[in-house]
Tab-separated table of C-alpha atoms and ligand atoms in Angstrom:
chain	number	residue	atom	x	y	z
A	1387	MET	CA	4.477	33.126	18.656
A	1388	LEU	CA	1.277	31.113	18.395
A	1389	LEU	CA	-1.008	30.717	21.278
A	1390	ILE	CA	-4.031	28.156	21.321
A	1391	LYS	CA	-6.334	29.066	24.129
A	1392	ASN	CA	-8.913	26.923	26.148
A	1393	GLY	CA	-8.654	23.783	23.915
A	1394	ARG	CA	-9.004	20.154	25.128
A	1395	VAL	CA	-5.481	19.385	24.658
A	1396	LEU	CA	-4.979	15.586	24.239
A	1397	GLY	CA	-2.561	14.004	26.865
A	1398	THR	CA	-3.141	16.698	29.505
A	1399	PRO	CA	-5.418	16.195	32.531
A	1400	PHE	CA	-7.221	19.469	31.965
A	1401	ASP	CA	-10.717	19.914	30.472
A	1402	ALA	CA	-9.211	23.116	28.746
A	1403	CYS	CA	-5.786	24.505	28.725
A	1404	ASP	CA	-3.460	26.595	26.577
A	1405	LEU	CA	-0.436	25.609	24.232
A	1406	LEU	CA	2.313	28.010	23.218
A	1407	ILE	CA	4.253	27.589	20.067
A	1408	ASP	CA	7.415	29.381	19.229
A	1409	ASP	CA	8.787	28.847	15.732
A	1410	GLU	CA	8.456	25.023	15.045
A	1411	LYS	CA	7.981	23.851	18.564
A	1412	ILE	CA	5.604	23.663	21.492
A	1413	VAL	CA	7.148	25.466	24.267
A	1414	GLU	CA	4.529	25.556	27.144
A	1415	ILE	CA	1.268	23.828	27.905
A	1416	GLY	CA	-0.489	25.061	30.837
A	1417	GLU	CA	-3.863	26.277	32.440
A	1418	SER	CA	-3.315	29.943	31.587
A	1419	ILE	CA	-0.676	31.384	29.437
A	1420	GLU	CA	-0.689	35.059	28.654
A	1421	ALA	CA	-0.430	36.324	25.176
A	1422	THR	CA	2.200	38.955	24.388
A	1423	ALA	CA	1.602	41.642	21.899
A	1424	ASP	CA	3.155	39.787	18.673
A	1425	THR	CA	1.222	36.445	19.644
A	1426	MET	CA	-1.384	35.230	17.240
A	1427	VAL	CA	-4.131	33.639	19.168
A	1428	ILE	CA	-6.567	30.745	18.172
A	1429	ASP	CA	-9.610	30.205	20.268
A	1430	ALA	CA	-9.952	26.650	20.722
A	1431	ALA	CA	-12.760	26.455	23.195
A	1432	GLY	CA	-14.947	23.516	22.633
A	1433	LEU	CA	-12.333	21.905	20.419
A	1434	TRP	CA	-9.854	19.104	20.630
A	1435	VAL	CA	-6.270	19.915	20.128
A	1436	ALA	CA	-4.364	16.707	19.094
A	1437	PRO	CA	-1.163	15.607	17.382
A	1438	GLY	CA	-1.484	16.233	13.713
A	1439	LEU	CA	-2.437	12.953	11.795
A	1440	VAL	CA	0.267	10.687	10.232
A	1441	ASP	CA	-1.031	9.097	7.137
A	1442	MET	CA	1.317	6.168	6.101
A	1443	HIS	CA	-0.192	5.566	2.795
A	1444	VAL	CA	-0.970	8.111	0.193
A	1445	HIS	CA	-0.403	8.465	-3.448
A	1446	LEU	CA	0.779	11.924	-4.593
A	1447	ARG	CA	1.187	10.858	-8.354
A	1448	GLU	CA	4.179	13.100	-8.689
A	1449	PRO	CA	6.299	12.391	-11.023
A	1450	GLY	CA	4.278	11.334	-14.075
A	1451	PHE	CA	0.608	11.676	-13.184
A	1452	GLU	CA	0.270	15.316	-12.222
A	1453	TYR	CA	-3.071	15.499	-13.838
A	1454	LYS	CA	-4.415	13.405	-10.967
A	1455	GLU	CA	-2.590	15.038	-8.110
A	1456	ASP	CA	0.783	16.543	-7.212
A	1457	ILE	CA	2.939	16.875	-4.155
A	1458	LEU	CA	1.530	20.464	-3.492
A	1459	THR	CA	-2.224	19.876	-3.982
A	1460	GLY	CA	-1.917	16.438	-2.135
A	1461	SER	CA	-0.310	18.297	0.822
A	1462	ALA	CA	-3.152	21.005	0.689
A	1463	ALA	CA	-5.576	18.366	0.893
A	1464	ALA	CA	-3.630	16.670	3.843
A	1465	ALA	CA	-3.571	19.991	5.580
A	1466	ALA	CA	-7.531	20.311	5.253
A	1467	GLY	CA	-7.738	16.838	6.786
A	1468	GLY	CA	-5.568	17.415	9.661
A	1469	VAL	CA	-2.678	15.257	8.284
A	1470	THR	CA	0.690	16.909	9.039
A	1471	THR	CA	2.920	13.930	8.048
A	1472	MET	CA	2.411	11.567	5.234
A	1473	CYS	CA	4.281	8.797	3.323
A	1474	CYS	CA	3.897	8.616	-0.411
A	1475	MET	CA	3.847	5.601	-2.519
A	1476	PRO	CA	6.351	4.988	-5.246
A	1477	ASN	CA	4.060	3.865	-8.118
A	1478	THR	CA	4.770	6.962	-10.109
A	1479	ALA	CA	6.163	7.314	-13.622
A	1480	PRO	CA	9.058	6.840	-13.384
A	1481	VAL	CA	8.838	4.663	-10.266
A	1482	ILE	CA	10.653	5.868	-7.138
A	1483	ASP	CA	13.317	3.188	-7.346
A	1484	ASN	CA	16.492	5.034	-6.926
A	1485	ALA	CA	18.111	7.456	-4.604
A	1486	GLY	CA	17.829	10.492	-7.002
A	1487	ALA	CA	14.061	9.931	-7.263
A	1488	ILE	CA	13.897	10.064	-3.464
A	1489	ARG	CA	15.779	13.137	-3.341
A	1490	ASN	CA	13.568	14.711	-6.010
A	1491	ILE	CA	10.520	14.098	-3.836
A	1492	LEU	CA	12.285	15.507	-0.840
A	1493	ASP	CA	13.082	18.736	-2.730
A	1494	ARG	CA	9.776	19.151	-4.030
A	1495	ALA	CA	8.452	18.545	-0.467
A	1496	ILE	CA	10.229	21.536	1.049
A	1497	GLU	CA	7.460	23.948	-0.375
A	1498	ALA	CA	4.648	21.644	0.733
A	1499	ALA	CA	2.150	22.551	3.403
A	1500	VAL	CA	2.981	19.323	5.572
A	1501	THR	CA	5.802	16.804	6.038
A	1502	VAL	CA	6.116	14.381	3.013
A	1503	LEU	CA	8.023	11.177	3.562
A	1504	PRO	CA	8.898	9.171	0.404
A	1505	ILE	CA	8.557	5.479	0.382
A	1506	GLY	CA	10.921	3.599	-2.149
A	1507	ALA	CA	10.186	0.651	-4.445
A	1508	VAL	CA	11.243	-2.823	-3.340
A	1509	THR	CA	11.739	-3.874	-6.896
A	1510	MET	CA	13.137	-1.916	-10.014
A	1511	GLY	CA	10.069	-0.200	-11.741
A	1512	GLN	CA	7.791	-2.269	-9.402
A	1513	ASN	CA	8.170	-5.024	-12.043
A	1514	GLY	CA	8.867	-7.837	-9.410
A	1515	GLN	CA	11.972	-8.902	-11.162
A	1516	GLU	CA	14.973	-7.178	-9.505
A	1517	LEU	CA	15.540	-5.578	-6.154
A	1518	THR	CA	16.194	-1.958	-5.776
A	1519	ASN	CA	19.391	-0.727	-3.969
A	1520	PHE	CA	17.972	-0.739	-0.438
A	1521	PHE	CA	21.096	0.894	1.083
A	1522	ALA	CA	21.068	3.767	-1.408
A	1523	LEU	CA	17.275	4.266	-1.011
A	1524	LYS	CA	17.583	4.566	2.847
A	1525	ALA	CA	20.738	6.793	2.552
A	1526	ALA	CA	18.769	9.153	0.186
A	1527	GLY	CA	15.892	9.328	2.799
A	1528	ALA	CA	13.294	6.495	2.013
A	1529	ILE	CA	11.212	6.059	5.075
A	1530	ALA	CA	10.117	2.536	4.041
A	1531	LEU	CA	10.018	0.326	0.925
A	1532	SER	CA	6.780	-0.953	-0.920
A	1533	ASP	CA	5.805	-2.166	-4.241
A	1534	ASP	CA	2.264	-0.926	-3.249
A	1535	GLY	CA	-0.276	-1.455	-6.185
A	1536	ASN	CA	1.295	-4.946	-6.317
A	1537	SER	CA	2.713	-7.593	-4.127
A	1538	VAL	CA	6.103	-8.831	-4.930
A	1539	GLN	CA	4.763	-12.091	-6.557
A	1540	ASN	CA	8.008	-13.911	-6.530
A	1541	ALA	CA	8.343	-15.579	-2.977
A	1542	ARG	CA	12.116	-16.048	-3.443
A	1543	LEU	CA	12.456	-12.319	-4.265
A	1544	ALA	CA	10.103	-11.390	-1.306
A	1545	TYR	CA	12.175	-13.561	0.977
A	1546	LEU	CA	15.624	-11.934	-0.106
A	1547	ALA	CA	13.829	-8.515	0.117
A	1548	MET	CA	12.928	-9.167	3.809
A	1549	GLU	CA	16.508	-10.455	4.517
A	1550	LEU	CA	18.042	-7.248	3.163
A	1551	ALA	CA	15.410	-4.981	4.849
A	1552	LYS	CA	16.182	-6.614	8.192
A	1553	ASP	CA	19.899	-5.751	7.471
A	1554	GLN	CA	19.262	-2.128	6.605
A	1555	ASP	CA	16.618	-1.907	9.439
A	1556	LEU	CA	14.013	-0.893	6.760
A	1557	LEU	CA	10.153	-1.191	7.135
A	1558	ILE	CA	8.653	-3.235	4.266
A	1559	ILE	CA	4.986	-2.182	3.632
A	1560	SER	CA	3.281	-5.022	1.643
A	1561	HIS	CA	0.229	-4.624	-0.580
A	1562	CYS	CA	-1.110	-8.275	-0.105
A	1563	GLU	CA	-3.056	-9.625	-3.267
A	1564	ASP	CA	-1.840	-12.686	-5.213
A	1565	ALA	CA	-1.829	-11.534	-8.885
A	1566	ASP	CA	-2.871	-14.609	-10.488
A	1567	LEU	CA	-6.038	-14.683	-8.178
A	1568	VAL	CA	-6.996	-11.107	-8.788
A	1569	GLN	CA	-5.947	-10.402	-12.348
A	1570	ASN	CA	-7.348	-7.009	-13.295
A	1571	ASN	CA	-10.851	-7.632	-11.856
A	1572	ALA	CA	-12.753	-4.848	-10.443
A	1573	LEU	CA	-14.501	-5.991	-7.237
A	1574	ASN	CA	-14.768	-8.389	-4.576
A	1575	GLU	CA	-15.630	-12.082	-5.465
A	1576	GLY	CA	-19.088	-12.721	-3.805
A	1577	ARG	CA	-22.586	-11.679	-3.978
A	1578	VAL	CA	-22.197	-8.559	-5.898
A	1579	SER	CA	-19.912	-9.873	-8.405
A	1580	ARG	CA	-22.232	-12.856	-9.109
A	1581	GLU	CA	-25.175	-10.345	-9.522
A	1582	LEU	CA	-23.153	-8.242	-11.921
A	1583	GLY	CA	-21.804	-11.369	-13.678
A	1584	LEU	CA	-18.276	-10.297	-13.318
A	1585	PRO	CA	-15.252	-12.155	-12.254
A	1586	GLY	CA	-14.136	-10.852	-8.737
A	1587	ARG	CA	-11.138	-10.619	-6.465
A	1588	PRO	CA	-11.517	-13.187	-3.758
A	1589	ALA	CA	-10.663	-12.497	-0.236
A	1590	ILE	CA	-8.338	-15.341	-0.067
A	1591	ALA	CA	-6.061	-13.495	-2.761
A	1592	GLU	CA	-5.290	-11.088	-0.109
A	1593	GLU	CA	-5.099	-13.640	2.835
A	1594	LEU	CA	-2.532	-15.783	1.067
A	1595	MET	CA	-0.228	-12.983	0.740
A	1596	VAL	CA	-0.951	-11.849	4.350
A	1597	SER	CA	0.087	-15.397	5.306
A	1598	ARG	CA	3.171	-15.673	3.061
A	1599	ASP	CA	4.513	-12.308	4.045
A	1600	THR	CA	3.991	-12.859	7.926
A	1601	MET	CA	5.684	-16.150	7.767
A	1602	LEU	CA	8.575	-14.489	5.792
A	1603	ALA	CA	8.798	-11.814	8.533
A	1604	ALA	CA	8.766	-14.536	11.146
A	1605	GLN	CA	11.674	-16.328	9.265
A	1606	THR	CA	13.731	-13.289	8.644
A	1607	GLY	CA	13.024	-10.999	11.547
A	1608	ALA	CA	12.127	-8.269	9.049
A	1609	LYS	CA	9.905	-5.453	10.273
A	1610	LEU	CA	6.637	-5.807	8.148
A	1611	HIS	CA	3.633	-3.602	7.738
A	1612	ILE	CA	0.522	-4.759	5.946
A	1613	ALA	CA	-1.104	-2.255	4.001
A	1614	HIS	CA	-4.813	-1.693	3.639
A	1615	VAL	CA	-6.261	-4.935	5.395
A	1616	SER	CA	-9.850	-5.610	4.128
A	1617	THR	CA	-10.887	-9.102	5.086
A	1618	ALA	CA	-11.893	-10.820	8.353
A	1619	ASN	CA	-9.391	-13.612	7.693
A	1620	SER	CA	-6.440	-11.442	7.191
A	1621	VAL	CA	-7.133	-9.724	10.603
A	1622	GLU	CA	-7.217	-13.325	12.223
A	1623	ILE	CA	-3.888	-14.155	10.548
A	1624	ILE	CA	-2.171	-10.975	11.625
A	1625	ARG	CA	-3.630	-11.444	15.230
A	1626	LYS	CA	-2.002	-14.996	15.280
A	1627	ALA	CA	1.301	-13.548	13.972
A	1628	LYS	CA	1.280	-10.929	16.740
A	1629	GLU	CA	0.604	-13.653	19.385
A	1630	ALA	CA	3.743	-15.541	18.031
A	1631	ARG	CA	5.680	-12.342	18.255
A	1632	VAL	CA	6.351	-11.702	14.641
A	1633	ASN	CA	7.591	-8.206	13.932
A	1634	VAL	CA	4.489	-7.314	12.130
A	1635	THR	CA	1.986	-4.206	12.079
A	1636	ALA	CA	-1.125	-3.361	10.102
A	1637	GLU	CA	-3.206	-0.583	8.675
A	1638	THR	CA	-6.828	-0.500	7.347
A	1639	CYS	CA	-8.535	2.637	5.716
A	1640	PRO	CA	-11.856	4.322	6.357
A	1641	GLN	CA	-13.398	2.642	3.288
A	1642	TYR	CA	-13.012	-0.725	4.839
A	1643	PHE	CA	-14.655	-0.077	8.025
A	1644	THR	CA	-17.430	2.058	6.552
A	1645	LEU	CA	-18.327	0.544	3.106
A	1646	THR	CA	-19.174	-2.819	1.729
A	1647	GLU	CA	-19.209	-4.408	-1.727
A	1648	GLU	CA	-22.910	-3.226	-2.154
A	1649	GLU	CA	-21.315	0.179	-2.733
A	1650	VAL	CA	-20.341	-0.960	-6.250
A	1651	LEU	CA	-23.910	-1.343	-7.310
A	1652	LYS	CA	-24.757	2.299	-6.097
A	1653	GLN	CA	-21.560	3.968	-7.291
A	1654	GLY	CA	-19.884	1.907	-9.832
A	1655	PRO	CA	-16.288	2.896	-10.535
A	1656	LEU	CA	-16.164	5.341	-7.561
A	1657	ALA	CA	-16.279	2.277	-5.210
A	1658	ARG	CA	-13.738	0.326	-7.147
A	1659	VAL	CA	-10.639	0.074	-5.116
A	1660	ASN	CA	-7.701	-2.566	-4.607
A	1661	PRO	CA	-8.108	-4.520	-2.464
A	1662	PRO	CA	-11.965	-4.321	-2.969
A	1663	LEU	CA	-14.753	-3.340	-0.478
A	1664	ARG	CA	-15.859	-6.629	0.872
A	1665	THR	CA	-18.717	-7.634	3.296
A	1666	GLN	CA	-20.466	-6.575	6.405
A	1667	ASN	CA	-18.797	-9.512	8.281
A	1668	ASP	CA	-15.410	-8.119	7.082
A	1669	VAL	CA	-16.391	-4.591	8.030
A	1670	GLU	CA	-17.189	-5.991	11.663
A	1671	ALA	CA	-13.956	-7.831	12.007
A	1672	ILE	CA	-11.894	-4.816	10.753
A	1673	ILE	CA	-13.522	-2.746	13.385
A	1674	PHE	CA	-12.814	-5.510	16.024
A	1675	GLY	CA	-9.194	-5.666	14.756
A	1676	LEU	CA	-8.891	-1.875	15.504
A	1677	LEU	CA	-10.477	-2.283	18.999
A	1678	ASP	CA	-8.158	-5.185	20.075
A	1679	GLY	CA	-5.085	-3.712	18.599
A	1680	THR	CA	-4.587	-6.286	15.940
A	1681	ILE	CA	-4.757	-3.252	13.373
A	1682	ASP	CA	-2.419	-0.572	14.561
A	1683	ALA	CA	-3.159	2.225	12.228
A	1684	ILE	CA	-5.758	4.002	10.049
A	1685	ALA	CA	-4.093	5.140	6.860
A	1686	THR	CA	-6.100	6.484	3.761
A	1687	ASP	CA	-4.581	4.917	0.728
A	1688	HIS	CA	-5.585	8.399	-0.734
A	1689	ALA	CA	-5.565	7.402	-4.467
A	1690	PRO	CA	-6.501	10.175	-6.835
A	1691	HIS	CA	-7.812	9.710	-10.301
A	1692	SER	CA	-9.212	11.992	-12.814
A	1693	VAL	CA	-12.967	12.460	-13.452
A	1694	GLU	CA	-12.555	11.075	-17.129
A	1695	GLU	CA	-10.737	7.891	-15.799
A	1696	LYS	CA	-13.514	7.244	-13.205
A	1697	ALA	CA	-16.335	7.843	-15.799
A	1698	ARG	CA	-15.127	4.753	-17.638
A	1699	GLU	CA	-16.906	1.410	-17.343
A	1700	LEU	CA	-16.366	-0.511	-14.094
A	1701	THR	CA	-14.094	-3.046	-15.653
A	1702	GLU	CA	-12.123	-0.331	-17.426
A	1703	ALA	CA	-11.746	2.446	-14.653
A	1704	PRO	CA	-8.673	2.490	-12.466
A	1705	SER	CA	-9.090	1.398	-8.795
A	1706	GLY	CA	-8.538	3.823	-5.818
A	1707	MET	CA	-10.394	6.589	-3.988
A	1708	ILE	CA	-9.262	9.738	-2.349
A	1709	GLY	CA	-9.348	10.057	1.515
A	1710	LEU	CA	-7.228	12.764	3.006
A	1711	GLU	CA	-9.970	15.176	3.440
A	1712	THR	CA	-12.523	12.780	5.134
A	1713	SER	CA	-10.506	10.365	7.157
A	1714	LEU	CA	-10.742	11.830	10.512
A	1715	ALA	CA	-14.424	12.718	10.111
A	1716	LEU	CA	-15.117	9.142	9.065
A	1717	ALA	CA	-13.138	7.681	12.031
A	1718	LEU	CA	-15.092	9.986	14.367
A	1719	THR	CA	-18.484	9.087	12.755
A	1720	GLN	CA	-17.887	5.564	12.521
A	1721	LEU	CA	-15.923	4.557	15.529
A	1722	TYR	CA	-16.467	7.393	18.226
A	1723	HIS	CA	-19.999	8.591	17.533
A	1724	SER	CA	-20.968	4.763	17.495
A	1725	ASN	CA	-19.562	4.618	21.131
A	1726	MET	CA	-16.986	2.019	20.155
A	1727	MET	CA	-13.881	4.050	20.596
A	1728	SER	CA	-12.793	7.177	22.511
A	1729	ILE	CA	-11.219	10.060	20.702
A	1730	GLU	CA	-7.867	9.271	22.371
A	1731	GLU	CA	-8.026	5.781	20.780
A	1732	ILE	CA	-8.755	7.231	17.324
A	1733	ILE	CA	-5.778	9.567	17.557
A	1734	LYS	CA	-3.671	6.814	18.566
A	1735	LEU	CA	-4.615	4.791	15.479
A	1736	MET	CA	-4.139	8.066	13.117
A	1737	SER	CA	-1.142	9.656	14.767
A	1738	THR	CA	0.793	7.996	17.644
A	1739	ASN	CA	0.909	4.534	16.323
A	1740	PRO	CA	1.907	5.221	12.821
A	1741	ALA	CA	4.606	7.567	14.119
A	1742	ARG	CA	5.944	4.606	16.185
A	1743	ILE	CA	5.872	2.281	13.341
A	1744	LEU	CA	7.804	4.728	11.136
A	1745	GLY	CA	10.202	5.512	13.736
A	1746	ILE	CA	9.634	9.321	13.432
A	1747	GLU	CA	9.251	12.041	16.150
A	1748	ALA	CA	5.619	12.844	15.763
A	1749	GLY	CA	2.167	11.593	17.302
A	1750	GLU	CA	2.565	13.275	20.739
A	1751	ILE	CA	1.872	16.620	22.232
A	1752	GLN	CA	4.476	17.702	24.739
A	1753	THR	CA	6.733	20.625	25.596
A	1754	GLY	CA	9.721	20.610	23.326
A	1755	ALA	CA	8.119	18.575	20.559
A	1756	ILE	CA	7.592	19.710	16.975
A	1757	ALA	CA	4.225	21.617	16.917
A	1758	ASP	CA	2.499	19.381	14.322
A	1759	ILE	CA	-1.202	19.734	15.471
A	1760	VAL	CA	-4.749	19.328	14.464
A	1761	ILE	CA	-7.738	21.177	16.046
A	1762	PHE	CA	-10.999	19.738	15.556
A	1763	ASP	CA	-14.683	19.767	16.552
A	1764	PRO	CA	-15.692	16.273	17.167
A	1765	ASP	CA	-19.520	17.015	16.959
A	1766	GLU	CA	-19.761	19.531	13.911
A	1767	GLU	CA	-21.888	17.930	11.192
A	1768	TRP	CA	-21.094	18.506	7.568
A	1769	THR	CA	-21.780	16.792	4.288
A	1770	VAL	CA	-18.896	15.628	2.073
A	1771	ASP	CA	-18.824	17.774	-1.212
A	1772	PRO	CA	-15.740	16.938	-3.272
A	1773	GLU	CA	-16.030	19.998	-5.174
A	1774	GLN	CA	-14.885	21.783	-1.882
A	1775	PHE	CA	-11.716	19.505	-1.775
A	1776	LYS	CA	-8.144	20.817	-2.072
A	1777	SER	CA	-7.153	17.776	-3.782
A	1778	LYS	CA	-7.013	17.974	-7.656
A	1779	ALA	CA	-9.117	14.703	-7.660
A	1780	ARG	CA	-12.926	14.236	-6.900
A	1781	ASN	CA	-12.968	10.449	-6.710
A	1782	SER	CA	-14.614	10.112	-3.162
A	1783	PRO	CA	-17.087	7.341	-2.459
A	1784	PHE	CA	-18.310	9.292	0.504
A	1785	SER	CA	-19.794	12.228	-1.507
A	1786	GLY	CA	-23.041	13.342	-0.053
A	1787	MET	CA	-22.393	11.482	3.223
A	1788	GLU	CA	-23.219	13.269	6.347
A	1789	LEU	CA	-20.262	13.162	8.787
A	1790	LYS	CA	-19.885	14.302	12.320
A	1791	GLY	CA	-16.528	15.838	13.158
A	1792	LYS	CA	-14.679	18.629	11.521
A	1793	VAL	CA	-11.038	19.750	11.265
A	1794	LYS	CA	-10.851	23.512	12.090
A	1795	TYR	CA	-7.064	24.254	12.271
A	1796	THR	CA	-3.938	22.248	11.155
A	1797	ILE	CA	-0.641	23.447	12.276
A	1798	SER	CA	2.390	22.048	10.648
A	1799	ARG	CA	5.865	22.662	12.239
A	1800	GLY	CA	4.334	25.788	13.999
A	1801	ARG	CA	2.692	27.101	10.934
A	1802	VAL	CA	-0.964	27.333	10.463
A	1803	VAL	CA	-1.494	25.388	7.243
A	1804	PHE	CA	-5.246	25.065	7.188
A	1805	GLY	CA	-7.768	27.061	9.325
A	1806	ASN	CA	-11.089	28.866	8.936
B	1964	DOR	O1	-6.962	0.974	-5.383
B	1964	DOR	C1	-5.829	1.192	-5.456
B	1964	DOR	N1	-5.128	2.284	-6.000
B	1964	DOR	N2	-4.945	0.284	-4.674
B	1964	DOR	C2	-3.707	0.373	-4.734
B	1964	DOR	O2	-2.974	-0.481	-4.397
B	1964	DOR	C3	-3.030	1.404	-5.833
B	1964	DOR	C4	-3.850	2.691	-5.826
B	1964	DOR	C5	-3.412	3.519	-6.805
B	1964	DOR	O3	-2.257	3.860	-6.992
B	1964	DOR	O4	-4.444	3.976	-7.603
B	1965	ZN	ZN1	-1.915	2.237	-1.986
């Protein structure tokens, strides 16, 4: 048995109460629960006790790129960040495009500190040419389908994919960028790309695909989730689609409500990510989209790369940044401590809503529920030091940043997987 004492338990009317866990489940929540002899006790006085975070978008790099990250190190990073469930993207080598590959991830994930749910590819090898077997992927345990890293460029194939996904009741997660408009360019097209004399990835490359895919979702009735929204106009397109009752949801990531393209001037390749960091106007529109419910979720797009890879030239380095160990602190710092959002609203975006979108039992604290819990101090200040991360990777653009809000314990299926 595990007893959490005197915490501010989210979803209860008490300023402080106790929560008892037996095996995998929450068995009692109350104002004063007595510990028995064999009970482990966590003193949560002054801390919040919330449902564990559900991160819909991470790259665990296994199989094929274990030098960047693997399922176990990625899971340790998740635990340190308060994440108890995460969905891993299929852009591995080989690509997770068949039932056997899904089963391999699930087998490996048995040993992981947190729950790992694999996402299958939409097209074979994510090459945009031939659809995968949706039925077989779903039967093997794929939680959703995505060609993340790329959009399915061919509209006919994207249309067909949504029709099939609708039939199979599968969620499609769409990385929205028109390949011809972005090519392999490194940063947003705008002030900074002009200053550096480099070709950029224009906002409209994202917005065209957001438009296309929301229209295809409207036409087919498929469940569509837009990954890593980064522009003001994307937010507006999704807002309109939701008003028209299209079956669409959306996520953004901490980098898109915290950083702008200016970061590329300061940090070079560490600030390289797809879609790219944009402008202050976009940052504000993203935050507004989170506030008015247009954007349903905060995910990380945790994208580990090696030190050597990120040491290359801006134009040669791979895109992506890690985020599992900073996401809650960034949300608290940027959205809660700025008085824009309550802690309840942040947990909704990082746990309850993603759980609902995925259709999984998570994201709420109640008696009888699986004990997936994050315990955090919303006011503790700390400085980001990637050398301390559990992740294999160090490519955080938040290194040296002072954040307010710290994960103290993470409990996954009743087991303490992180705690100091
Ligand atoms: O910056 C990115 N990195 N964006 C993606 O969509 C893929 C990711 C990766 O896999 O590194
Ligand atoms: Zn991604």
